[in-house]
Coordinates of C-alpha atoms and ligand atoms in Angstrom, one line a residue:
X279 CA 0.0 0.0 0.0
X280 CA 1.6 3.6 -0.9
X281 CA 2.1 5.6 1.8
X282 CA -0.6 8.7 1.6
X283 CA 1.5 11.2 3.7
X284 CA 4.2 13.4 1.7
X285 CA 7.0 15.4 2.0
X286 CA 6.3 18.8 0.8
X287 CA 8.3 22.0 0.1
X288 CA 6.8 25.5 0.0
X289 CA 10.1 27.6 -0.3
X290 CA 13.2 26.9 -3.3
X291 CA 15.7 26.0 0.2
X292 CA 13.1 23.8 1.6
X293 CA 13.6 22.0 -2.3
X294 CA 16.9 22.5 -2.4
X295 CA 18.1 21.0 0.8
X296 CA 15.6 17.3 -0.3
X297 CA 17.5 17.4 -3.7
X298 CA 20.8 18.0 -2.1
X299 CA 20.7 15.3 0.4
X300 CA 19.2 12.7 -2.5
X301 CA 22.2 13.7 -4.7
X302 CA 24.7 12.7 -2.0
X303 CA 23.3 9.3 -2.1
X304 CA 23.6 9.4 -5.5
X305 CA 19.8 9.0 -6.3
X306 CA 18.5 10.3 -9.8
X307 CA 15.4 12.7 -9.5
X308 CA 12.3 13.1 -12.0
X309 CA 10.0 16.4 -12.1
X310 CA 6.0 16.6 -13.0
X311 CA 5.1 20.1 -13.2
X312 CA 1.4 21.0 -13.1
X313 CA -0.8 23.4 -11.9
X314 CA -2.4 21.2 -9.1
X315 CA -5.8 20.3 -9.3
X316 CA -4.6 16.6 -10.1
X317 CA -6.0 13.9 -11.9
X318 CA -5.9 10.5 -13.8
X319 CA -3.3 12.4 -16.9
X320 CA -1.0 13.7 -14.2
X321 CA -0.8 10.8 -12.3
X322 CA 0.3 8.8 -15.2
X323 CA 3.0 11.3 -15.2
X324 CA 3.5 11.0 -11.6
X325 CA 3.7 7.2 -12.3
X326 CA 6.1 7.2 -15.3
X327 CA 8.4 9.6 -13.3
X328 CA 8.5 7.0 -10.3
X329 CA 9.5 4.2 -12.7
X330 CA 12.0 5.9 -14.1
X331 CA 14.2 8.0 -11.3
X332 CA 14.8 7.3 -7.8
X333 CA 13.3 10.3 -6.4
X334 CA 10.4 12.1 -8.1
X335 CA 9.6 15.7 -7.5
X336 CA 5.9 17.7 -8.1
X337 CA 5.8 20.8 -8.7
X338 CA 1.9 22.0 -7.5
X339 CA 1.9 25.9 -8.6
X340 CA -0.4 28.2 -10.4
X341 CA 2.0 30.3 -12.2
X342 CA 0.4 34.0 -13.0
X343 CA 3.3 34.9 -15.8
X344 CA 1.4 32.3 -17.8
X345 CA -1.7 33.8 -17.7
X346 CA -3.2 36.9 -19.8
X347 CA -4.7 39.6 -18.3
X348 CA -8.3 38.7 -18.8
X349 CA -8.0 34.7 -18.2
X350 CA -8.7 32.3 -15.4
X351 CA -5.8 32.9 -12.7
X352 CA -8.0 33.6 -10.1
X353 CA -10.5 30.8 -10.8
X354 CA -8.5 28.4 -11.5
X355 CA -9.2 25.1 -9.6
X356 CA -7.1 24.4 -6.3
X357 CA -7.3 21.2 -3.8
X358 CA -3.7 21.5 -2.4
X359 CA -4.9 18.2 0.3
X360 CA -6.4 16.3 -2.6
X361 CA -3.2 17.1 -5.1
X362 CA -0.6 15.7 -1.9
X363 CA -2.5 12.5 -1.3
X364 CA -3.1 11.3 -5.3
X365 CA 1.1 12.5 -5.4
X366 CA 1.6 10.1 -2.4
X367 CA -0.2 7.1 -3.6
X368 CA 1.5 7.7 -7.4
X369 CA 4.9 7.4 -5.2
X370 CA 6.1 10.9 -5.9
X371 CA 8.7 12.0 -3.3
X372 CA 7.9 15.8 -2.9
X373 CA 5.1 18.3 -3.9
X374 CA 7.0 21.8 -4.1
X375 CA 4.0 24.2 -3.6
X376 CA 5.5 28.0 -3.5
X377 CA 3.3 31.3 -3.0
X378 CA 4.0 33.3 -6.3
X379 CA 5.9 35.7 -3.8
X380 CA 8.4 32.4 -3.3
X381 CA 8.4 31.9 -7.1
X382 CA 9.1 35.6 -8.0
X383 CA 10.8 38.8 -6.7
X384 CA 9.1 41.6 -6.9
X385 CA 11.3 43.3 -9.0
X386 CA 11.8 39.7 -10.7
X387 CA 12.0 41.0 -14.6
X388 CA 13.7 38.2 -16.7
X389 CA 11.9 36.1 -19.1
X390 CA 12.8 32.8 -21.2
X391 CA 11.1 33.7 -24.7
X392 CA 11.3 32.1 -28.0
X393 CA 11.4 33.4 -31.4
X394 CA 9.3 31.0 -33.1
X395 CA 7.2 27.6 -32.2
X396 CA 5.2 30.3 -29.6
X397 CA 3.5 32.4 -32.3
X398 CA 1.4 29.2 -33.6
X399 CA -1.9 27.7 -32.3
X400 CA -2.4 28.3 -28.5
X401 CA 0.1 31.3 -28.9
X402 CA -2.0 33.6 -31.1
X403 CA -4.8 33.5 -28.8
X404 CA -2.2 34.0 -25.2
X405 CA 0.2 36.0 -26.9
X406 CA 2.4 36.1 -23.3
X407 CA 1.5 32.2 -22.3
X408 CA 4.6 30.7 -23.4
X409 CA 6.6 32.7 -22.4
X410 CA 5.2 32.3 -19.0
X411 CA 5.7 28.2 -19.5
X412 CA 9.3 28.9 -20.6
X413 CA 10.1 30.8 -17.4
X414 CA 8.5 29.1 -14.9
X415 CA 10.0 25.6 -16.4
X416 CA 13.8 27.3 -16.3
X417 CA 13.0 28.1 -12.9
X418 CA 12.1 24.6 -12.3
X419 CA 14.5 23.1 -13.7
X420 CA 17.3 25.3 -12.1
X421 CA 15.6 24.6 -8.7
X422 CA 14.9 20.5 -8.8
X423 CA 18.1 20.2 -11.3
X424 CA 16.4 16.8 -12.2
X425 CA 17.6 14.5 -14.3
X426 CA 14.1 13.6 -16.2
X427 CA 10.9 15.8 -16.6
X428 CA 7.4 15.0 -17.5
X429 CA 5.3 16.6 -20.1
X430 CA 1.8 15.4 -21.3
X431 CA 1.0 15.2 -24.9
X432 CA -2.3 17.0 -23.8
X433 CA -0.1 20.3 -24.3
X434 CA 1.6 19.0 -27.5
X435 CA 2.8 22.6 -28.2
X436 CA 4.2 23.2 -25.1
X437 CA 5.9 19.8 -25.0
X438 CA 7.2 21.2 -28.2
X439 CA 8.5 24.6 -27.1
X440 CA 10.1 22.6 -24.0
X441 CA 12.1 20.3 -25.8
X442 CA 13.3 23.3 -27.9
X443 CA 14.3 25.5 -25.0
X444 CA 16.0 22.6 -22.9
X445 CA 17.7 21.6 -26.1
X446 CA 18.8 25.6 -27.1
X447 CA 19.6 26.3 -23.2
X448 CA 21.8 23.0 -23.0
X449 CA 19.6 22.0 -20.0
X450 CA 21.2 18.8 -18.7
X451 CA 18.0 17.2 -18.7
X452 CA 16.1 14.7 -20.8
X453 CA 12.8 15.3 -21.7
X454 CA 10.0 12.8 -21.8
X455 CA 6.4 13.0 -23.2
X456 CA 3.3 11.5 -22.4
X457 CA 0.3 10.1 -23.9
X458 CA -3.1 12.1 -23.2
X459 CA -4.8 10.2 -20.5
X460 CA -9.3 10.8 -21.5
X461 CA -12.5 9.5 -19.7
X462 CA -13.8 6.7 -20.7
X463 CA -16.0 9.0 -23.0
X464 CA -12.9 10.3 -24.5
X465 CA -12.7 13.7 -23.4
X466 CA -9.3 14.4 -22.7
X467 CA -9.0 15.0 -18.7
X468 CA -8.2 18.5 -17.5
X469 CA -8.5 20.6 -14.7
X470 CA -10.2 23.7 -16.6
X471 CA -13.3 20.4 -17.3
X472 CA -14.8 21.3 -14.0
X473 CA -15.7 24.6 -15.7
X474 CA -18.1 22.8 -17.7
X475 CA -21.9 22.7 -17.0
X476 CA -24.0 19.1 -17.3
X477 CA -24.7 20.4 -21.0
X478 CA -21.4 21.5 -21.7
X479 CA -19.9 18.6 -20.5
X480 CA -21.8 16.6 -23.2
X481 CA -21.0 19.3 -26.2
X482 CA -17.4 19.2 -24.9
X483 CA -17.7 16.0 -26.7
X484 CA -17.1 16.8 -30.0
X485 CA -13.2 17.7 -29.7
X486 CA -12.1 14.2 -29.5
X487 CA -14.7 13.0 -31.7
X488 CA -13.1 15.2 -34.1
X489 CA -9.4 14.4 -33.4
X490 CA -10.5 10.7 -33.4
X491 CA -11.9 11.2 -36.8
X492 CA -8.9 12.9 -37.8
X493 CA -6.4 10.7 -36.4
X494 CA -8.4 7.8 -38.3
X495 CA -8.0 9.2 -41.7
X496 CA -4.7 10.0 -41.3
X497 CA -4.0 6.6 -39.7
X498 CA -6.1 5.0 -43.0
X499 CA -3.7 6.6 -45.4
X500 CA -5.2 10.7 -46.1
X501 CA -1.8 12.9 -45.8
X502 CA -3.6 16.0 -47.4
X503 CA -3.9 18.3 -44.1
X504 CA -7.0 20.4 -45.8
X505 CA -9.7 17.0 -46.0
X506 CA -8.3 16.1 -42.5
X507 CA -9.5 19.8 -41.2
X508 CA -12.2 20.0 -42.9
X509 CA -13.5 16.9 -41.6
X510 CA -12.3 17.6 -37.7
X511 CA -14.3 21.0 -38.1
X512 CA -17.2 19.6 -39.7
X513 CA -18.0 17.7 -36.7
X514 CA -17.0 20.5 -33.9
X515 CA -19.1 23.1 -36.2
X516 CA -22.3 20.6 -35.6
X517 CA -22.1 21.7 -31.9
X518 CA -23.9 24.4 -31.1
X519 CA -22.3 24.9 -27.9
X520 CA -19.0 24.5 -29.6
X521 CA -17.1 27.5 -30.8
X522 CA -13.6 27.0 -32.6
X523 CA -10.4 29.1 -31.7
X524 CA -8.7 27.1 -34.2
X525 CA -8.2 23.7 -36.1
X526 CA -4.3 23.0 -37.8
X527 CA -2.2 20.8 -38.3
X528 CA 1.8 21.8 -38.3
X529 CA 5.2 20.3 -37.9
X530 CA 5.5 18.7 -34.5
X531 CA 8.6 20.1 -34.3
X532 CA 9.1 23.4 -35.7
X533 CA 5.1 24.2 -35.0
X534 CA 4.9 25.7 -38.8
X535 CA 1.7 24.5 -40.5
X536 CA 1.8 22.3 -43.3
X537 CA -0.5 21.4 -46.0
X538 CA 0.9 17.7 -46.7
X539 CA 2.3 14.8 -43.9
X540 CA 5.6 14.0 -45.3
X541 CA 7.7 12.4 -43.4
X542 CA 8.0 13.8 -39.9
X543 CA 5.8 13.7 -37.3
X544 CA 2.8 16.6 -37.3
X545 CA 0.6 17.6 -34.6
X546 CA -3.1 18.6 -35.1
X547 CA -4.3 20.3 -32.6
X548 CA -7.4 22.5 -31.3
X549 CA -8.5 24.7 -29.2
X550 CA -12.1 25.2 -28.9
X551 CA -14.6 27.2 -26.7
X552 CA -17.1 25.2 -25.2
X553 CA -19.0 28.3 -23.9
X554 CA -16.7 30.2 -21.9
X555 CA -14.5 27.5 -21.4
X556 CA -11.2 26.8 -23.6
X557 CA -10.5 23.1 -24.6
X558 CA -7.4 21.8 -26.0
X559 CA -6.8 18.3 -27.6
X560 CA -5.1 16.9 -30.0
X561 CA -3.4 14.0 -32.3
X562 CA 0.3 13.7 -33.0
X563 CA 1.4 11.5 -35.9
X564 CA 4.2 10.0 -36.6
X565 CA 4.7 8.6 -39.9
X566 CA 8.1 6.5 -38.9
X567 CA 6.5 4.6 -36.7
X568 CA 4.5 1.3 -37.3
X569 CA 1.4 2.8 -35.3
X570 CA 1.7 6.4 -35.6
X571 CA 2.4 7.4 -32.2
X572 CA 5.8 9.2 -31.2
X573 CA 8.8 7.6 -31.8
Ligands
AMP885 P1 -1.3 21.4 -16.0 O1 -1.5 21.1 -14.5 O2 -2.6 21.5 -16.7 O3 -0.4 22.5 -16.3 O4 -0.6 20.1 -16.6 C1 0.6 19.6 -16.0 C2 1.1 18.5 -16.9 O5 0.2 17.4 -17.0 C3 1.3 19.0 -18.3 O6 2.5 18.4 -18.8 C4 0.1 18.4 -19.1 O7 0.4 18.2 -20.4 C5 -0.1 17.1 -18.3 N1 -1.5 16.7 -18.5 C6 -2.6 17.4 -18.2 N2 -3.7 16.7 -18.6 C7 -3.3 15.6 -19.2 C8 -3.9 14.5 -19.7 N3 -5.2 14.4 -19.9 N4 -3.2 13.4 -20.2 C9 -1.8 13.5 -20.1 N5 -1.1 14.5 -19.5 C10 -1.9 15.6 -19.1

């Protein structure tokens, strides 16, 4: 039986000082950041980070640089007691749960940006969200200096951007993403889906209806991106409820849309209002692999 009681850490010495003394027995440490409010997806993170590094470290913060101006910071969901006990029984080590003033100075006024991959998808619509991400991750990764991190597929761009900035920044750290965990109805699991009313709940449907219908024509042979779109927005347009942000398909890993699958693996991705609320979800591709999925 896991143990349900956890170590956690609310300052960067408190972090430190765990990390430190796990180093000097030569222990290898994992990172899941999230934004708390945790569920089935992050604990399969959680659970691929325990089975993979001796130590495993949480990060539970809800980080304002990554939000705009008129989004949900303030609403955003919270259950710091729930978060500790699903991180205890997944076997994580620590939950590092700073106050924004433990995150950032005041005066704090350096930022990790990126000149392209952020200017795509989710970025046109939160012009200053990546950059937010970026920051917060370096910060992160400076702090917990782990050896692994943990990224869902849910966030396919910002596993993207990740990958890019640890790779551009000569982080010494390797980078590993997930598959999207869904309910057994197949919307993809989220903390934003306890916005959603009874009816909206329902309507919410129609996002992974549409990447299932995409990911099935691409999987059947289609490698036009236009019939693919057309089809995924065909189904998301017959919701009522359902307003779309956008629907494209790019390179996985420059985020540059493309209008034919070649040979390297694309992403098609959405974001859609279901009233107020913004979904994500997506499909990646990969065409050098028997089945598709990420090599
Ligand atoms: P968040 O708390 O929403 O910032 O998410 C923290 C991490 O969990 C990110 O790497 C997400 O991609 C990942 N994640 C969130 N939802 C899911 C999901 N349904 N399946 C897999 N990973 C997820």
């Amino acid at each position: 039986m896991a143990d349900s009681v956890i170590a956690t850490a609310k300052t960067v010495d408190e972090v430190r000082e765990h990390v430190r003394a796990w180093r000097k027995e030569g222990l290898t440490v994992g990172l899941v950041p999230t934004m708390g409010f945790l569920h089935e997806g992050h604990k399969s993170l959680i659970t691929r980070a325990v089975a993979e590094n001796d130590r495993v470290v949480v990060s539970d913060f809800v980080n304002p640089t990554q939000f705009g101006p008129t989004e949900d910071l303030e609403s955003y969901p919270r259950d710091f007691d729930r978060d500790c006990k699903l991180c205890a029984d997944a076997g994580a080590a620590l939950v590092f749960h700073p106050e924004p003033s433990d995150m950032y100075a005041p005066d704090a006024c350096t930022f990790v940006d990126m000149t392209a991959l952020t200017h795509e998808l989710c970025g046109l619509t939160r012009p200053i969200h990546f950059r937010g991400v970026m920051t917060v991750c370096s910060k992160l990764f400076n702090i917990v200096q782990p050896d692994r991190v943990y990224y869902g597929q849910k966030d396919a761009q910002q596993l993207s951007v990740i990958r890019r900035m640890v790779r551009d920044l000569n982080f010494p750290i390797t980078v590993v993403g997930c598959p999207i965990i869904r309910e057994d109805d197949g919307l993809a699991k989220s903390s934003r889906n306890t916005y959603l009313s009874e009816e909206e709940r329902k309507a919410a449907l129609c996002l992974s209806r549409a990447v299932f219908k995409g990911q099935e024509m691409v999987k059947a042979g289609e490698r036009k991106a236009a019939p693919v779109l057309d089809a995924m927005k065909q189904i998301i347009e017959a919701e009522p409820l359902a307003k779309i942000d956008y629907v494209k398909m790019v390179d996985f890993e420059n985020i540059v849309q493309i209008e034919q699958i070649e040979d390297r693996p694309i992403l098609c991705a959405m974001a859609v209002y279901i009233g107020k609320t913004r979904l994500i979800d997506n499909f990646i591709f990969d065409p050098s692999t028997p089945d598709g999925t990420l090599a």
